[in-house]
Amino acid sequence: MRSSNKSRSRNKNQNQNRRPTANVVNRVFDSSGPEGKVRGTPQQIIDKYQALARDAQLSGDRVAAENFLQHSEHYVRLLNEAMQEQNARREQQEAQQQQQQQQQQAQQRREAEARANADAQGSDQPDVAPSPLAAGDEDDSNLVETPESSNQPRKRKPRSRPSPAKSENPDNEAAPQPVHQDSAAK
């Protein structure tokens, strides 16, 4: 069954109150001009009316030319208004995107600084608090003392000197003496 005319007319009125300007540039209009209907996008209607105005002017009909120019002017205004709204929306979106990017960059910087601070604090180890076992008697504890737990610095061992060779004169062994023929003959 069909819905009543009353409800249909309500829907039409609601749509008329809401003026959609988002798609005016691409929307197809039906224009009732002096010489019949012209159908197309605002730019196409503008071009058609300007062509009709030029033809009327060339034929000497100034009234018709002015009428076509006025119809053309109406669609020029519509198109300009729609373009301005589109540009304003585009600028607003770009500003929002730029603001979001700045917020993201600031958040990333804060996170990086927090990580750097956490790393710096993590590398600087705090002084070790005395353990409750160390505070009491050490004789009572069953812990084995390790070199790391001792408070005194390690004593260095003295350097060992090279052990002397078998003969008392190490120079004799290092460089052999040439044998003289005269001493061997005697």
Tab-separated table of C-alpha atoms in Angstrom:
chain	number	residue	atom	x	y	z
A	1	MET	CA	0.000	0.000	0.000
A	2	ARG	CA	1.008	3.553	-0.561
A	3	SER	CA	1.739	5.961	2.205
A	4	SER	CA	-0.500	8.976	2.412
A	5	ASN	CA	0.275	12.196	0.569
A	6	LYS	CA	0.453	13.978	3.887
A	7	SER	CA	3.548	12.044	5.024
A	8	ARG	CA	5.194	12.442	1.637
A	9	SER	CA	4.779	16.187	1.710
A	10	ARG	CA	6.334	16.295	5.164
A	11	ASN	CA	9.426	14.539	3.883
A	12	LYS	CA	9.720	16.940	0.983
A	13	ASN	CA	9.519	19.949	3.273
A	14	GLN	CA	12.207	18.556	5.539
A	15	ASN	CA	14.517	18.061	2.586
A	16	GLN	CA	13.925	21.609	1.381
A	17	ASN	CA	14.802	23.080	4.757
A	18	ARG	CA	18.068	21.222	4.716
A	19	ARG	CA	20.073	22.894	1.989
A	20	PRO	CA	22.774	20.481	0.856
A	21	THR	CA	25.707	22.565	-0.342
A	22	ALA	CA	28.254	19.779	-0.272
A	23	ASN	CA	27.450	18.527	-3.764
A	24	VAL	CA	26.231	21.711	-5.473
A	25	VAL	CA	29.261	21.694	-7.754
A	26	ASN	CA	28.394	18.282	-9.210
A	27	ARG	CA	24.633	18.387	-8.725
A	28	VAL	CA	22.398	18.491	-11.797
A	29	PHE	CA	19.899	21.365	-11.861
A	30	ASP	CA	16.843	21.938	-14.007
A	31	SER	CA	16.642	25.627	-14.822
A	32	SER	CA	13.515	27.096	-16.353
A	33	GLY	CA	14.808	29.927	-18.461
A	34	PRO	CA	13.087	32.300	-20.882
A	35	GLU	CA	13.416	29.849	-23.778
A	36	GLY	CA	12.641	26.597	-21.986
A	37	LYS	CA	14.465	24.315	-19.597
A	38	VAL	CA	18.215	24.074	-19.293
A	39	ARG	CA	19.560	21.019	-17.504
A	40	GLY	CA	23.075	20.400	-16.135
A	41	THR	CA	25.609	21.196	-13.467
A	42	PRO	CA	25.940	24.850	-12.428
A	43	GLN	CA	28.966	25.321	-14.687
A	44	GLN	CA	27.144	23.805	-17.669
A	45	ILE	CA	24.071	25.988	-17.030
A	46	ILE	CA	26.296	29.094	-16.748
A	47	ASP	CA	27.974	28.277	-20.058
A	48	LYS	CA	24.632	27.620	-21.777
A	49	TYR	CA	23.026	30.869	-20.546
A	50	GLN	CA	26.105	32.899	-21.486
A	51	ALA	CA	26.054	31.368	-24.959
A	52	LEU	CA	22.333	32.198	-25.256
A	53	ALA	CA	23.045	35.762	-24.041
A	54	ARG	CA	25.792	36.157	-26.647
A	55	ASP	CA	23.475	34.903	-29.387
A	56	ALA	CA	20.704	37.275	-28.247
A	57	GLN	CA	23.123	40.199	-28.171
A	58	LEU	CA	24.383	39.400	-31.671
A	59	SER	CA	20.806	39.282	-32.929
A	60	GLY	CA	20.169	42.683	-31.335
A	61	ASP	CA	17.775	41.564	-28.573
A	62	ARG	CA	19.173	43.389	-25.543
A	63	VAL	CA	16.294	42.409	-23.232
A	64	ALA	CA	16.737	38.667	-23.884
A	65	ALA	CA	20.530	38.996	-23.520
A	66	GLU	CA	20.126	40.692	-20.137
A	67	ASN	CA	17.622	38.051	-19.045
A	68	PHE	CA	20.008	35.202	-19.948
A	69	LEU	CA	22.870	36.961	-18.156
A	70	GLN	CA	20.746	37.296	-15.007
A	71	HIS	CA	19.933	33.585	-15.090
A	72	SER	CA	23.625	32.835	-15.598
A	73	GLU	CA	24.545	35.142	-12.719
A	74	HIS	CA	22.289	33.211	-10.332
A	75	TYR	CA	24.189	29.981	-11.011
A	76	VAL	CA	27.517	31.814	-10.795
A	77	ARG	CA	26.554	32.868	-7.260
A	78	LEU	CA	25.499	29.321	-6.373
A	79	LEU	CA	28.749	27.908	-7.706
A	80	ASN	CA	30.913	30.522	-5.955
A	81	GLU	CA	29.162	29.954	-2.632
A	82	ALA	CA	29.599	26.191	-2.928
A	83	MET	CA	33.280	26.575	-3.836
A	84	GLN	CA	33.871	28.885	-0.858
A	85	GLU	CA	32.221	26.391	1.480
A	86	GLN	CA	34.312	23.572	0.032
A	87	ASN	CA	37.490	25.614	0.477
A	88	ALA	CA	36.521	26.522	4.052
A	89	ARG	CA	35.845	22.861	4.845
A	90	ARG	CA	39.134	21.830	3.237
A	91	GLU	CA	41.058	24.448	5.228
A	92	GLN	CA	39.316	23.351	8.421
A	93	GLN	CA	40.195	19.707	7.750
A	94	GLU	CA	43.807	20.633	6.977
A	95	ALA	CA	44.000	22.649	10.196
A	96	GLN	CA	42.571	19.719	12.157
A	97	GLN	CA	45.027	17.326	10.517
A	98	GLN	CA	47.920	19.665	11.251
A	99	GLN	CA	46.780	20.030	14.861
A	100	GLN	CA	46.488	16.246	15.212
A	101	GLN	CA	49.972	15.801	13.743
A	102	GLN	CA	51.386	18.360	16.174
A	103	GLN	CA	49.674	16.603	19.075
A	104	GLN	CA	51.035	13.245	17.923
A	105	GLN	CA	54.543	14.680	17.569
A	106	ALA	CA	54.329	16.260	21.023
A	107	GLN	CA	53.090	12.963	22.476
A	108	GLN	CA	55.950	11.087	20.779
A	109	ARG	CA	58.462	13.627	22.124
A	110	ARG	CA	57.049	13.261	25.645
A	111	GLU	CA	57.223	9.473	25.395
A	112	ALA	CA	60.798	9.625	24.096
A	113	GLU	CA	61.799	11.973	26.926
A	114	ALA	CA	60.104	9.713	29.458
A	115	ARG	CA	61.977	6.699	28.063
A	116	ALA	CA	65.252	8.629	28.119
A	117	ASN	CA	64.641	9.708	31.716
A	118	ALA	CA	63.711	6.160	32.702
A	119	ASP	CA	66.854	4.827	31.017
A	120	ALA	CA	69.014	7.453	32.723
A	121	GLN	CA	67.502	6.663	36.104
A	122	GLY	CA	67.802	2.937	35.457
A	123	SER	CA	71.526	3.178	34.637
A	124	ASP	CA	72.284	5.186	37.777
A	125	GLN	CA	71.745	2.461	40.319
A	126	PRO	CA	70.723	3.701	43.721
A	127	ASP	CA	72.861	2.992	46.741
A	128	VAL	CA	72.179	-0.410	48.177
A	129	ALA	CA	70.296	-0.234	51.420
A	130	PRO	CA	71.731	-2.425	54.161
A	131	SER	CA	69.949	-5.730	54.239
A	132	PRO	CA	68.280	-6.736	57.483
A	133	LEU	CA	70.624	-9.732	57.756
A	134	ALA	CA	73.728	-7.554	57.483
A	135	ALA	CA	72.422	-5.210	60.154
A	136	GLY	CA	72.337	-7.984	62.764
A	137	ASP	CA	75.181	-10.188	63.992
A	138	GLU	CA	77.144	-11.649	61.118
A	139	ASP	CA	78.121	-14.665	63.199
A	140	ASP	CA	74.522	-15.778	63.352
A	141	SER	CA	74.019	-15.821	59.583
A	142	ASN	CA	74.608	-18.957	57.587
A	143	LEU	CA	75.673	-17.001	54.503
A	144	VAL	CA	78.969	-17.633	52.796
A	145	GLU	CA	81.132	-14.565	52.367
A	146	THR	CA	81.880	-13.827	48.741
A	147	PRO	CA	84.452	-11.418	47.305
A	148	GLU	CA	81.673	-9.116	46.132
A	149	SER	CA	80.280	-8.778	49.633
A	150	SER	CA	83.553	-7.730	51.240
A	151	ASN	CA	83.834	-4.023	51.958
A	152	GLN	CA	87.634	-3.853	51.695
A	153	PRO	CA	89.305	-3.423	48.327
A	154	ARG	CA	91.300	-6.412	47.101
A	155	LYS	CA	95.010	-6.319	47.751
A	156	ARG	CA	97.136	-6.732	44.679
A	157	LYS	CA	99.653	-9.489	44.494
A	158	PRO	CA	103.255	-8.321	44.070
A	159	ARG	CA	104.707	-8.698	40.601
A	160	SER	CA	106.772	-11.766	40.200
A	161	ARG	CA	110.266	-11.263	38.881
A	162	PRO	CA	111.600	-13.458	36.134
A	163	SER	CA	113.490	-16.429	37.582
A	164	PRO	CA	117.271	-16.332	37.017
A	165	ALA	CA	118.747	-18.725	34.418
A	166	LYS	CA	120.933	-21.733	35.304
A	167	SER	CA	124.157	-19.827	34.971
A	168	GLU	CA	124.800	-16.763	36.977
A	169	ASN	CA	125.762	-14.700	33.949
A	170	PRO	CA	122.776	-14.550	31.685
A	171	ASP	CA	124.731	-12.480	29.148
A	172	ASN	CA	126.913	-15.499	28.317
A	173	GLU	CA	123.930	-17.596	27.317
A	174	ALA	CA	122.221	-14.878	25.390
A	175	ALA	CA	125.122	-14.148	23.022
A	176	PRO	CA	127.560	-16.990	22.273
A	177	GLN	CA	131.214	-15.965	22.176
A	178	PRO	CA	133.129	-16.612	18.965
A	179	VAL	CA	135.774	-19.244	19.309
A	180	HIS	CA	139.336	-18.095	18.439
A	181	GLN	CA	141.464	-20.413	16.440
A	182	ASP	CA	144.568	-19.614	18.483
A	183	SER	CA	143.030	-20.619	21.774
A	184	ALA	CA	141.760	-23.887	20.312
A	185	ALA	CA	145.249	-24.794	19.075
A	186	LYS	CA	146.928	-24.407	22.436
